[in-house]
Structures are given as structure tokens and as C-alpha cells.
mmCIF file of C-alpha atoms and ligand atoms in Angstrom:
data_model
loop_
_atom_site.group_PDB
_atom_site.id
_atom_site.type_symbol
_atom_site.label_atom_id
_atom_site.label_comp_id
_atom_site.label_asym_id
_atom_site.label_seq_id
_atom_site.Cartn_x
_atom_site.Cartn_y
_atom_site.Cartn_z
ATOM 1 C CA MET U 514 -29.270 -3.495 -18.873
ATOM 2 C CA ILE U 515 -26.209 -4.605 -16.935
ATOM 3 C CA THR U 516 -26.609 -6.125 -13.487
ATOM 4 C CA ALA U 517 -24.779 -3.301 -11.752
ATOM 5 C CA ILE U 518 -27.243 -0.718 -12.983
ATOM 6 C CA LYS U 519 -30.275 -2.967 -12.512
ATOM 7 C CA GLN U 520 -29.277 -3.530 -8.889
ATOM 8 C CA ASN U 521 -28.112 0.051 -8.821
ATOM 9 C CA ILE U 522 -24.787 -0.857 -7.255
ATOM 10 C CA VAL U 523 -21.180 -0.423 -8.311
ATOM 11 C CA PRO U 524 -19.189 -1.768 -5.351
ATOM 12 C CA PHE U 525 -15.916 -0.121 -4.483
ATOM 13 C CA LEU U 526 -14.195 -3.513 -4.442
ATOM 14 C CA ASP U 527 -15.193 -7.090 -5.123
ATOM 15 C CA LEU U 528 -13.018 -9.659 -3.376
ATOM 16 C CA ARG U 529 -14.778 -12.760 -4.673
ATOM 17 C CA VAL U 530 -12.704 -15.066 -6.836
ATOM 18 C CA THR U 531 -14.863 -15.451 -9.925
ATOM 19 C CA ASP U 532 -12.332 -16.360 -12.614
ATOM 20 C CA ALA U 533 -12.691 -20.141 -13.036
ATOM 21 C CA GLU U 534 -9.054 -20.800 -13.906
ATOM 22 C CA GLN U 535 -7.672 -18.785 -10.995
ATOM 23 C CA ARG U 536 -10.175 -20.293 -8.616
ATOM 24 C CA GLN U 537 -9.089 -23.807 -9.577
ATOM 25 C CA ALA U 538 -5.400 -22.873 -9.261
ATOM 26 C CA LEU U 539 -6.086 -21.504 -5.757
ATOM 27 C CA LEU U 540 -8.025 -24.594 -4.736
ATOM 28 C CA ASP U 541 -5.210 -26.817 -6.047
ATOM 29 C CA ALA U 542 -2.636 -24.802 -4.074
ATOM 30 C CA VAL U 543 -4.693 -25.125 -0.898
ATOM 31 C CA ALA U 544 -5.095 -28.874 -1.541
ATOM 32 C CA ARG U 545 -1.312 -29.277 -1.831
ATOM 33 C CA VAL U 546 -0.867 -27.687 1.600
ATOM 34 C CA LEU U 547 -3.593 -29.894 3.072
ATOM 35 C CA ASP U 548 -1.747 -32.872 1.598
ATOM 36 C CA HIS U 549 1.714 -32.098 2.941
ATOM 37 C CA GLY U 550 0.376 -30.750 6.220
ATOM 38 C CA ARG U 551 3.161 -28.260 6.982
ATOM 39 C CA MET U 552 0.736 -25.532 7.993
ATOM 40 C CA ILE U 553 3.424 -23.368 9.589
ATOM 41 C CA MET U 554 6.622 -22.512 7.693
ATOM 42 C CA GLY U 555 5.850 -25.022 4.954
ATOM 43 C CA PRO U 556 7.871 -25.003 1.721
ATOM 44 C CA GLU U 557 5.559 -22.443 0.075
ATOM 45 C CA VAL U 558 6.700 -19.776 2.537
ATOM 46 C CA THR U 559 10.325 -19.929 1.373
ATOM 47 C CA GLN U 560 9.241 -20.215 -2.268
ATOM 48 C CA TRP U 561 7.098 -17.116 -1.888
ATOM 49 C CA GLU U 562 9.833 -15.184 -0.087
ATOM 50 C CA ASN U 563 12.333 -15.995 -2.849
ATOM 51 C CA GLU U 564 9.888 -15.023 -5.577
ATOM 52 C CA LEU U 565 8.971 -11.780 -3.816
ATOM 53 C CA ALA U 566 12.594 -10.790 -3.281
ATOM 54 C CA ARG U 567 13.353 -11.511 -6.944
ATOM 55 C CA ARG U 568 10.378 -9.458 -8.192
ATOM 56 C CA CYS U 569 11.426 -6.515 -6.015
ATOM 57 C CA GLY U 570 15.130 -6.679 -6.871
ATOM 58 C CA ARG U 571 16.127 -7.571 -3.297
ATOM 59 C CA GLN U 572 18.323 -10.239 -1.794
ATOM 60 C CA LEU U 573 16.057 -11.407 1.008
ATOM 61 C CA ALA U 574 12.416 -11.399 2.066
ATOM 62 C CA VAL U 575 10.745 -12.385 5.320
ATOM 63 C CA GLY U 576 7.063 -13.278 5.117
ATOM 64 C CA VAL U 577 5.026 -11.995 8.039
ATOM 65 C CA ASN U 578 1.353 -11.911 8.838
ATOM 66 C CA SER U 579 0.619 -8.232 8.176
ATOM 67 C CA GLY U 580 2.025 -4.972 6.895
ATOM 68 C CA THR U 581 1.743 -3.503 10.388
ATOM 69 C CA ASP U 582 3.926 -6.288 11.793
ATOM 70 C CA ALA U 583 6.343 -5.751 8.894
ATOM 71 C CA LEU U 584 6.739 -2.088 9.877
ATOM 72 C CA TYR U 585 7.111 -2.880 13.566
ATOM 73 C CA LEU U 586 9.811 -5.465 12.850
ATOM 74 C CA ALA U 587 11.576 -2.999 10.528
ATOM 75 C CA GLY U 588 11.646 -0.501 13.400
ATOM 76 C CA ARG U 589 12.974 -3.155 15.759
ATOM 77 C CA VAL U 590 15.902 -4.171 13.569
ATOM 78 C CA LEU U 591 16.842 -0.511 13.121
ATOM 79 C CA ASP U 592 16.929 -0.408 16.943
ATOM 80 C CA LEU U 593 14.431 2.427 17.170
ATOM 81 C CA ARG U 594 13.686 3.439 20.737
ATOM 82 C CA PRO U 595 12.079 6.244 22.778
ATOM 83 C CA GLY U 596 13.670 9.569 21.916
ATOM 84 C CA ASP U 597 14.234 8.603 18.268
ATOM 85 C CA GLU U 598 12.206 10.264 15.519
ATOM 86 C CA VAL U 599 10.975 8.817 12.240
ATOM 87 C CA ILE U 600 9.651 11.173 9.565
ATOM 88 C CA THR U 601 6.702 9.898 7.577
ATOM 89 C CA THR U 602 3.795 11.308 5.593
ATOM 90 C CA ALA U 603 0.729 12.811 7.287
ATOM 91 C CA LEU U 604 -1.561 10.918 4.893
ATOM 92 C CA SER U 605 -1.728 7.148 5.166
ATOM 93 C CA TRP U 606 -3.593 4.327 6.814
ATOM 94 C CA VAL U 607 -2.725 4.571 10.507
ATOM 95 C CA GLY U 608 -0.937 1.195 10.341
ATOM 96 C CA THR U 609 2.014 3.152 8.897
ATOM 97 C CA ALA U 610 2.432 5.090 12.130
ATOM 98 C CA ASN U 611 1.451 2.302 14.512
ATOM 99 C CA GLY U 612 4.155 -0.144 13.478
ATOM 100 C CA ILE U 613 6.834 2.435 14.272
ATOM 101 C CA ALA U 614 5.123 3.907 17.353
ATOM 102 C CA LEU U 615 5.104 0.462 18.977
ATOM 103 C CA THR U 616 8.913 0.569 19.072
ATOM 104 C CA GLY U 617 8.667 3.654 21.319
ATOM 105 C CA ALA U 618 9.996 6.023 18.634
ATOM 106 C CA THR U 619 8.159 9.276 17.859
ATOM 107 C CA LEU U 620 6.516 9.897 14.484
ATOM 108 C CA VAL U 621 7.066 13.264 12.816
ATOM 109 C CA PHE U 622 4.604 13.992 10.030
ATOM 110 C CA ALA U 623 5.597 15.578 6.731
ATOM 111 C CA ASP U 624 3.244 17.301 4.298
ATOM 112 C CA ILE U 625 2.254 15.872 0.922
ATOM 113 C CA ARG U 626 2.335 17.035 -2.678
ATOM 114 C CA ASP U 627 -0.590 17.159 -5.090
ATOM 115 C CA ASP U 628 0.117 13.523 -6.040
ATOM 116 C CA LEU U 629 -0.742 12.636 -2.387
ATOM 117 C CA ASN U 630 2.786 11.351 -1.708
ATOM 118 C CA ILE U 631 5.230 12.731 0.849
ATOM 119 C CA ASP U 632 6.807 16.097 -0.001
ATOM 120 C CA PRO U 633 10.615 15.777 0.149
ATOM 121 C CA ASP U 634 10.979 19.542 0.888
ATOM 122 C CA SER U 635 8.830 19.074 3.971
ATOM 123 C CA VAL U 636 10.959 16.071 5.004
ATOM 124 C CA SER U 637 14.112 18.227 4.738
ATOM 125 C CA ARG U 638 12.642 20.891 7.011
ATOM 126 C CA LEU U 639 11.748 18.337 9.697
ATOM 127 C CA ILE U 640 15.108 16.580 10.073
ATOM 128 C CA THR U 641 16.724 17.036 13.494
ATOM 129 C CA PRO U 642 19.609 15.285 15.283
ATOM 130 C CA ARG U 643 16.988 12.914 16.722
ATOM 131 C CA THR U 644 15.842 11.730 13.273
ATOM 132 C CA LYS U 645 16.724 8.065 12.840
ATOM 133 C CA ALA U 646 14.859 7.130 9.643
ATOM 134 C CA ILE U 647 12.643 8.437 6.845
ATOM 135 C CA MET U 648 9.551 6.417 5.990
ATOM 136 C CA PRO U 649 7.898 7.302 2.669
ATOM 137 C CA VAL U 650 4.624 5.589 1.777
ATOM 138 C CA HIS U 651 3.973 4.808 -1.892
ATOM 139 C CA TYR U 652 0.411 5.960 -1.509
ATOM 140 C CA THR U 653 -2.446 4.788 -3.775
ATOM 141 C CA GLY U 654 0.025 2.473 -5.602
ATOM 142 C CA LYS U 655 2.197 5.330 -6.851
ATOM 143 C CA ALA U 656 5.942 5.534 -6.152
ATOM 144 C CA CYS U 657 7.179 8.525 -4.135
ATOM 145 C CA ASP U 658 9.790 10.906 -5.540
ATOM 146 C CA MET U 659 12.541 8.468 -4.587
ATOM 147 C CA GLY U 660 15.298 10.365 -6.415
ATOM 148 C CA THR U 661 14.885 13.447 -4.227
ATOM 149 C CA LEU U 662 14.307 11.423 -1.077
ATOM 150 C CA GLN U 663 17.458 9.402 -1.700
ATOM 151 C CA ARG U 664 19.491 12.604 -2.145
ATOM 152 C CA ILE U 665 18.188 13.910 1.190
ATOM 153 C CA THR U 666 18.775 10.690 3.106
ATOM 154 C CA LYS U 667 22.255 10.319 1.642
ATOM 155 C CA GLU U 668 23.160 13.831 2.695
ATOM 156 C CA HIS U 669 21.992 13.154 6.269
ATOM 157 C CA ASN U 670 23.114 9.515 6.354
ATOM 158 C CA LEU U 671 19.647 8.250 7.247
ATOM 159 C CA PRO U 672 18.054 4.924 6.342
ATOM 160 C CA ILE U 673 14.797 4.754 4.385
ATOM 161 C CA ILE U 674 12.032 2.428 5.511
ATOM 162 C CA GLU U 675 9.755 2.058 2.502
ATOM 163 C CA ASP U 676 6.118 1.527 3.327
ATOM 164 C CA ALA U 677 5.214 -0.161 0.054
ATOM 165 C CA ALA U 678 2.020 -1.697 1.460
ATOM 166 C CA GLN U 679 -0.132 -0.247 -1.334
ATOM 167 C CA ALA U 680 2.302 -0.478 -4.188
ATOM 168 C CA PHE U 681 3.682 -3.934 -4.939
ATOM 169 C CA GLY U 682 4.591 -3.893 -8.642
ATOM 170 C CA ALA U 683 4.860 -0.103 -9.046
ATOM 171 C CA THR U 684 8.087 1.264 -10.498
ATOM 172 C CA TYR U 685 10.073 4.493 -10.300
ATOM 173 C CA HIS U 686 12.427 5.117 -13.235
ATOM 174 C CA GLY U 687 12.351 1.403 -14.040
ATOM 175 C CA ARG U 688 13.087 0.281 -10.490
ATOM 176 C CA PRO U 689 10.479 -1.563 -8.443
ATOM 177 C CA VAL U 690 9.229 -0.051 -5.207
ATOM 178 C CA GLY U 691 10.609 -2.056 -2.335
ATOM 179 C CA SER U 692 14.116 -1.874 -3.832
ATOM 180 C CA PHE U 693 14.974 1.591 -2.493
ATOM 181 C CA GLY U 694 14.956 1.500 1.296
ATOM 182 C CA ARG U 695 17.400 -0.183 3.630
ATOM 183 C CA ILE U 696 14.205 -1.984 4.582
ATOM 184 C CA ALA U 697 10.968 -2.271 2.604
ATOM 185 C CA CYS U 698 7.627 -3.335 4.039
ATOM 186 C CA PHE U 699 4.632 -4.729 2.204
ATOM 187 C CA SER U 700 1.078 -5.655 3.030
ATOM 188 C CA MET U 701 -0.632 -8.337 0.990
ATOM 189 C CA ASN U 702 -3.911 -8.224 2.886
ATOM 190 C CA ALA U 703 -7.070 -9.177 1.021
ATOM 191 C CA MET U 704 -7.736 -5.631 -0.213
ATOM 192 C CA LYS U 705 -4.359 -5.095 -1.818
ATOM 193 C CA VAL U 706 -3.696 -5.390 -5.555
ATOM 194 C CA LEU U 707 -1.573 -8.469 -4.840
ATOM 195 C CA ALA U 708 -3.789 -10.015 -2.214
ATOM 196 C CA ALA U 709 -3.799 -13.009 0.101
ATOM 197 C CA CYS U 710 -7.132 -14.506 1.181
ATOM 198 C CA GLY U 711 -6.762 -12.845 4.586
ATOM 199 C CA GLU U 712 -3.823 -11.083 6.230
ATOM 200 C CA ALA U 713 -0.235 -11.143 4.976
ATOM 201 C CA GLY U 714 2.852 -8.948 4.800
ATOM 202 C CA ALA U 715 6.581 -9.002 4.130
ATOM 203 C CA VAL U 716 9.847 -7.279 5.008
ATOM 204 C CA LEU U 717 12.579 -7.021 2.350
ATOM 205 C CA VAL U 718 16.263 -6.370 2.926
ATOM 206 C CA ASP U 719 19.671 -7.043 1.366
ATOM 207 C CA ASP U 720 21.682 -7.293 4.581
ATOM 208 C CA PRO U 721 21.959 -10.911 5.894
ATOM 209 C CA TYR U 722 22.331 -9.652 9.475
ATOM 210 C CA LEU U 723 19.009 -7.776 9.275
ATOM 211 C CA HIS U 724 17.444 -10.826 7.678
ATOM 212 C CA GLN U 725 18.625 -13.068 10.476
ATOM 213 C CA ARG U 726 17.220 -10.747 13.124
ATOM 214 C CA LEU U 727 13.913 -10.341 11.299
ATOM 215 C CA THR U 728 13.576 -14.098 10.997
ATOM 216 C CA ALA U 729 14.119 -14.488 14.729
ATOM 217 C CA LEU U 730 11.841 -11.581 15.654
ATOM 218 C CA ARG U 731 8.917 -12.940 13.647
ATOM 219 C CA TYR U 732 9.004 -16.037 15.852
ATOM 220 C CA ASN U 733 9.322 -14.769 19.417
ATOM 221 C CA GLY U 734 12.911 -13.670 18.945
ATOM 222 C CA THR U 735 14.096 -17.251 18.824
ATOM 223 C CA ILE U 736 16.829 -19.078 16.995
ATOM 224 C CA ASN U 737 16.726 -22.862 16.601
ATOM 225 C CA ARG U 738 13.043 -22.663 17.627
ATOM 226 C CA GLU U 739 13.902 -22.588 21.339
ATOM 227 C CA THR U 740 16.522 -20.019 22.340
ATOM 228 C CA CYS U 741 15.011 -16.548 22.747
ATOM 229 C CA LEU U 742 17.561 -13.817 22.022
ATOM 230 C CA GLU U 743 15.206 -10.849 22.348
ATOM 231 C CA PRO U 744 11.450 -10.394 22.796
ATOM 232 C CA GLY U 745 9.604 -10.810 19.506
ATOM 233 C CA LEU U 746 6.183 -11.491 18.034
ATOM 234 C CA ASN U 747 4.569 -14.542 16.608
ATOM 235 C CA ALA U 748 4.198 -12.950 13.186
ATOM 236 C CA ARG U 749 4.889 -15.792 10.789
ATOM 237 C CA LEU U 750 3.143 -15.912 7.434
ATOM 238 C CA ASP U 751 0.806 -18.919 7.164
ATOM 239 C CA THR U 752 1.795 -21.574 4.632
ATOM 240 C CA LEU U 753 -1.725 -21.357 3.177
ATOM 241 C CA GLN U 754 -1.404 -17.632 2.516
ATOM 242 C CA ALA U 755 2.041 -18.105 0.949
ATOM 243 C CA ALA U 756 0.610 -20.809 -1.338
ATOM 244 C CA ILE U 757 -2.243 -18.479 -2.289
ATOM 245 C CA LEU U 758 0.121 -15.565 -2.958
ATOM 246 C CA LEU U 759 2.250 -17.694 -5.289
ATOM 247 C CA VAL U 760 -0.859 -18.308 -7.387
ATOM 248 C CA ARG U 761 -2.037 -14.689 -7.196
ATOM 249 C CA LEU U 762 1.332 -13.513 -8.455
ATOM 250 C CA ARG U 763 0.763 -15.383 -11.735
ATOM 251 C CA TYR U 764 -2.326 -13.258 -12.404
ATOM 252 C CA PHE U 765 -0.925 -9.986 -11.112
ATOM 253 C CA ASP U 766 0.293 -8.345 -14.343
ATOM 254 C CA GLU U 767 -2.991 -9.080 -16.095
ATOM 255 C CA LEU U 768 -4.904 -7.620 -13.166
ATOM 256 C CA VAL U 769 -2.895 -4.372 -13.195
ATOM 257 C CA GLU U 770 -3.406 -4.153 -16.972
ATOM 258 C CA LYS U 771 -7.176 -4.282 -16.432
ATOM 259 C CA ARG U 772 -6.963 -1.502 -13.858
ATOM 260 C CA ARG U 773 -4.838 0.514 -16.276
ATOM 261 C CA ILE U 774 -7.514 0.290 -18.998
ATOM 262 C CA ILE U 775 -10.140 1.501 -16.512
ATOM 263 C CA THR U 776 -8.035 4.416 -15.322
ATOM 264 C CA GLN U 777 -7.320 5.449 -18.919
ATOM 265 C CA LYS U 778 -11.046 5.538 -19.576
ATOM 266 C CA TYR U 779 -11.608 7.701 -16.501
ATOM 267 C CA GLU U 780 -8.801 9.989 -17.596
ATOM 268 C CA GLU U 781 -10.482 10.519 -20.996
ATOM 269 C CA LYS U 782 -13.883 11.197 -19.491
ATOM 270 C CA LEU U 783 -13.125 13.034 -16.272
ATOM 271 C CA ALA U 784 -9.897 14.990 -16.676
ATOM 272 C CA LYS U 785 -11.693 18.242 -17.528
ATOM 273 C CA LEU U 786 -14.032 18.038 -14.532
ATOM 274 C CA VAL U 787 -11.933 16.834 -11.614
ATOM 275 C CA LYS U 788 -8.231 16.468 -10.895
ATOM 276 C CA THR U 789 -7.477 12.932 -12.048
ATOM 277 C CA PRO U 790 -4.459 10.977 -10.746
ATOM 278 C CA ARG U 791 -1.697 10.618 -13.354
ATOM 279 C CA GLU U 792 1.487 8.631 -13.612
ATOM 280 C CA ALA U 793 4.631 10.712 -13.217
ATOM 281 C CA GLU U 794 7.216 10.588 -15.983
ATOM 282 C CA ASN U 795 9.129 7.291 -16.023
ATOM 283 C CA CYS U 796 6.864 5.815 -13.355
ATOM 284 C CA ARG U 797 4.358 3.025 -13.472
ATOM 285 C CA ASP U 798 1.542 2.939 -10.927
ATOM 286 C CA VAL U 799 -0.450 -0.122 -9.878
ATOM 287 C CA TRP U 800 -3.646 1.810 -9.092
ATOM 288 C CA TYR U 801 -4.349 0.513 -5.595
ATOM 289 C CA THR U 802 -6.928 3.274 -5.456
ATOM 290 C CA TYR U 803 -8.072 5.740 -8.112
ATOM 291 C CA THR U 804 -8.287 8.898 -6.050
ATOM 292 C CA ILE U 805 -9.626 12.022 -7.708
ATOM 293 C CA GLN U 806 -9.638 15.539 -6.238
ATOM 294 C CA ALA U 807 -13.016 17.147 -6.704
ATOM 295 C CA ASP U 808 -14.886 20.397 -6.056
ATOM 296 C CA ARG U 809 -17.992 19.895 -3.881
ATOM 297 C CA ARG U 810 -16.583 16.483 -2.955
ATOM 298 C CA ASP U 811 -19.158 15.665 -0.274
ATOM 299 C CA GLU U 812 -22.081 16.529 -2.536
ATOM 300 C CA LEU U 813 -20.522 14.461 -5.331
ATOM 301 C CA ARG U 814 -20.077 11.530 -2.968
ATOM 302 C CA ALA U 815 -23.724 11.707 -1.861
ATOM 303 C CA TYR U 816 -24.844 11.943 -5.492
ATOM 304 C CA LEU U 817 -22.819 8.882 -6.443
ATOM 305 C CA ALA U 818 -24.189 6.968 -3.438
ATOM 306 C CA ALA U 819 -27.741 7.919 -4.444
ATOM 307 C CA ASN U 820 -26.939 6.447 -7.853
ATOM 308 C CA GLY U 821 -25.643 3.179 -6.395
ATOM 309 C CA ILE U 822 -21.916 3.929 -6.668
ATOM 310 C CA GLU U 823 -19.813 3.152 -3.626
ATOM 311 C CA THR U 824 -16.840 5.463 -2.969
ATOM 312 C CA LYS U 825 -14.293 5.865 -0.159
ATOM 313 C CA ILE U 826 -12.297 8.626 1.425
ATOM 314 C CA HIS U 827 -8.791 7.307 2.021
ATOM 315 C CA HIS U 828 -8.120 8.112 4.835
ATOM 316 C CA PRO U 829 -10.524 10.589 6.412
ATOM 317 C CA ILE U 830 -8.369 11.358 9.473
ATOM 318 C CA LEU U 831 -4.780 12.438 8.902
ATOM 319 C CA MET U 832 -2.409 10.421 11.084
ATOM 320 C CA PRO U 833 -1.239 13.436 13.160
ATOM 321 C CA GLU U 834 -4.910 14.215 13.884
ATOM 322 C CA GLN U 835 -5.758 10.730 15.105
ATOM 323 C CA PRO U 836 -6.582 10.641 18.841
ATOM 324 C CA ALA U 837 -3.592 8.310 19.279
ATOM 325 C CA TYR U 838 -1.149 10.877 17.851
ATOM 326 C CA ARG U 839 -2.638 14.385 18.017
ATOM 327 C CA ASP U 840 -1.345 15.385 21.459
ATOM 328 C CA GLY U 841 1.887 17.176 20.696
ATOM 329 C CA ALA U 842 2.196 15.787 17.154
ATOM 330 C CA ARG U 843 5.055 17.510 15.345
ATOM 331 C CA GLY U 844 5.313 18.207 11.641
ATOM 332 C CA GLU U 845 3.637 19.929 8.697
ATOM 333 C CA TRP U 846 0.335 18.872 7.139
ATOM 334 C CA LYS U 847 -1.362 22.036 5.848
ATOM 335 C CA HIS U 848 -1.559 20.891 2.235
ATOM 336 C CA ALA U 849 -2.626 17.390 3.307
ATOM 337 C CA LYS U 850 -5.495 18.973 5.255
ATOM 338 C CA HIS U 851 -6.538 20.966 2.212
ATOM 339 C CA LEU U 852 -6.408 17.970 -0.152
ATOM 340 C CA LEU U 853 -8.246 15.746 2.300
ATOM 341 C CA LYS U 854 -11.375 17.869 1.754
ATOM 342 C CA ARG U 855 -11.202 17.202 -1.998
ATOM 343 C CA MET U 856 -10.094 13.573 -2.228
ATOM 344 C CA LEU U 857 -12.434 10.816 -3.310
ATOM 345 C CA SER U 858 -11.563 7.246 -4.283
ATOM 346 C CA ILE U 859 -13.930 5.895 -6.936
ATOM 347 C CA PRO U 860 -14.334 2.236 -7.989
ATOM 348 C CA ALA U 861 -11.558 1.177 -10.405
ATOM 349 C CA HIS U 862 -11.062 -2.511 -9.745
ATOM 350 C CA GLU U 863 -10.430 -5.300 -12.227
ATOM 351 C CA LYS U 864 -13.845 -6.902 -11.847
ATOM 352 C CA MET U 865 -15.681 -3.845 -13.178
ATOM 353 C CA THR U 866 -17.280 -4.126 -16.568
ATOM 354 C CA MET U 867 -16.720 -1.335 -19.068
ATOM 355 C CA GLU U 868 -20.431 -0.526 -18.712
ATOM 356 C CA GLN U 869 -19.882 0.062 -15.007
ATOM 357 C CA VAL U 870 -16.876 2.258 -15.719
ATOM 358 C CA ASP U 871 -18.926 4.281 -18.223
ATOM 359 C CA TYR U 872 -21.762 4.508 -15.729
ATOM 360 C CA VAL U 873 -19.488 5.889 -12.993
ATOM 361 C CA ALA U 874 -17.943 8.410 -15.403
ATOM 362 C CA LYS U 875 -21.342 9.420 -16.778
ATOM 363 C CA THR U 876 -22.756 9.905 -13.278
ATOM 364 C CA ILE U 877 -19.836 12.161 -12.332
ATOM 365 C CA ARG U 878 -20.276 14.104 -15.575
ATOM 366 C CA ASN U 879 -23.991 14.480 -14.822
ATOM 367 C CA PHE U 880 -23.208 15.807 -11.372
ATOM 368 C CA TYR U 881 -21.064 18.581 -12.841
ATOM 369 C CA GLY U 882 -23.642 19.220 -15.586
ATOM 370 C CA ALA U 883 -21.189 18.209 -18.304
HETATM 371 C C1 PLP G 413 0.171 2.345 3.554
HETATM 372 C C2 PLP G 413 -0.128 1.210 4.472
HETATM 373 N N1 PLP G 413 0.745 0.911 5.448
HETATM 374 C C3 PLP G 413 0.528 -0.112 6.288
HETATM 375 C C4 PLP G 413 -0.592 -0.897 6.188
HETATM 376 C C5 PLP G 413 -0.804 -2.000 7.154
HETATM 377 O O1 PLP G 413 -0.891 -3.242 6.536
HETATM 378 P P1 PLP G 413 -1.746 -4.435 7.191
HETATM 379 O O2 PLP G 413 -3.184 -4.080 7.035
HETATM 380 O O3 PLP G 413 -1.368 -5.630 6.388
HETATM 381 O O4 PLP G 413 -1.326 -4.531 8.596
HETATM 382 C C6 PLP G 413 -1.533 -0.635 5.185
HETATM 383 C C7 PLP G 413 -2.738 -1.472 5.044
HETATM 384 O O5 PLP G 413 -3.732 -1.128 4.507
HETATM 385 C C8 PLP G 413 -1.308 0.457 4.307
HETATM 386 O O6 PLP G 413 -2.179 0.767 3.335
#
């Protein structure tokens, strides 16, 4: 009997580094940083930024210490201020809203489609003269309908801020996420598919002026290390995390391939019982989460827990219903509210054995009496 079943546990995620080769490569990368001693803005930071920009089809990347900081800095360089509105999805981790809210701008929340991504029709209905940007989130590692969103933003001459925190490596019609917006923001925190060993993020742009401002803003708004042009954060990416990310990137495609095999297995076994997530035509997802939509979701979740299977609800409070945002929140989120009662993220990470995958699928099938 496999360990997972013996211990009666299938964890939702497993962040340990167990692969011997990758572990050694990470330790070697850390040792190199300890040797050169440039703990802040060491050479690995620039190397990582160049590699990231290249992978995402962008000119320039700025490494920062979280996705939330990335979004805040994106808002700052677009000069968002009180009175401005930014339209985003109702369904995301609240970091999406917080980064922008900290600039003083107001979030307006659009509804979602069945694929859990922002609904471009809802975005269209919410545009006003105060709208200064549209911020789609490539939720669960799946690209938004960028074609339609680009048509809308072009018509209204609005910039896109891509929140690609969950979707590094995903593509839409052959183009990588992060290549669509005037600004794209990533998180590489430890839970992400491309993950640092701690917190990390990045902002990607093509415009050298935006790049220059972002670089200053991530270090207290300074140029030449001393002269402060405008108030900023200390949001620099650690050299150690950059060194780690350079190694992680080498294993990324293999990791996504493993997730893909797992999700295909789930699709075969579960598609008749629950609504399974599927890739849209010409799109490639990176499966940050495998989020099904299920009847009797809460009962299913309890049944899985009783059978040692850990699941999550991402994210149980819609952003416009968070205490921080609910007073006077504007937008549309009826469908999001409906789907939120049905959504369940089940384990689908690269460290699962096929026996564990079968066990999860079998337990769900048992629940529905299949
Ligand atoms: C969609 C989305 N946006 C923003 C963030 C914030 O990123 P970070 O946790 O690196 O601040 C996250 C993190 O989980 C996220 O999933």
C-alpha cells in the first residue's frame, strides 16, 4: 500500500525539495551567492530578470519581493490616484486588489465566466470616464480571453495590467501570458508553479521609461542609490531568491508536464461527475490549481477530508465582499457568487504519485456513487 493511503493523507501541496539533482543544483546556487557575498542586487538578479523577460517575450523585467509589490508598483508608474478606477475580476486572491488600492485608486469588480476568468462583457459594461486601467487575472494558471480584452481596451484606449501571478508559462494563442499588458505582474512565491524558496515577484514592461521608474520605486524611489525622486518601497528581490529561481526555471517545463499528466487522468475519470477545468482552444494552461465545480461541494469536501485528502476553496471570499472592500463596492459578481459555492481545488501537484491521483479520483467517484 502506498504511503499516502497508509497515512491516509494526500496533501494539497508539498513544497519540500525531494529531487536529488534539483536539490544539489539549488544548494550549489546558494553556495555561489554565499561565496560572492552580493546579497542585495547581486549578479543573479539581473540574470534572472533578463531570463524572465526573454521567456515572457518582453523587453524588460524588474525583480521585486512579491506579487503584491509588483501590482502596487505597476499602479504607481501608471500614476493611479484617488478618483481613478481600475476594473478587475471579483474572484482572485485579495493581493490583486490590495496592490492597486494602496495607490488610492478604486477597484471596480467584474464578473467571471465558467472558466473562472474575468468576463470581458462585464468589463465593457463597467467602463466609465474614470476608468484608468483594466486588470485581468490569469486565474488558476489559465490565460484570460486576451483577444476580446485587447479589443475592448484598444477601443477605449486603456492600458492592461496583467496579474499573471498564477500563470507564469501559460500561453494564449501561442503567446505567453505577461506579454499582453502595458505592464505585467508576477508572483513567484513558494506556492507558485515557478516558485522561489520564500517570497518573490516581478514587473515586466517594454517601455524604458516605465522600467527606469520601476527600478527607482523598488528602492525607495532613488536613483544613484542616494537621490530620492519620489517616495517608494524597499521591494528589491533578494539575490538568493533570484539564484534559486534561475535553477527552478530549468525544471519548470518538466514540472508542468507532470501536472498535465495528472490533470489528464482526472479529466478521464471525473469529467462525467463534476465540471472539470479544460484548456481553451489554442491555449496552454500551467495548472496552478485544478479547480473543479461540483454539486454538493461542501459534502464532497468533508468526504474527501474524512478520507485523508486535503482540498482548498480558492478563494472563499470574493474580493468585493471582503471587509476591506465591501462598503460601496461597485461592479458585477452574480455568476462569481454562484460558482464560488461549487468550486473546489483538489490536489494536482507534481509530487503526487499516480496511485495518489487514482485514489483521489476513486474517492470522488465513490462519493457520487459512480
Ligand atoms: C492572482 C494573484 N495576484 C497577486 C498575488 C500576490 O502575490 P504575492 O503573494 O507574491 O504578494 C497572488 C498570490 O498568491 C495571486 O495569486
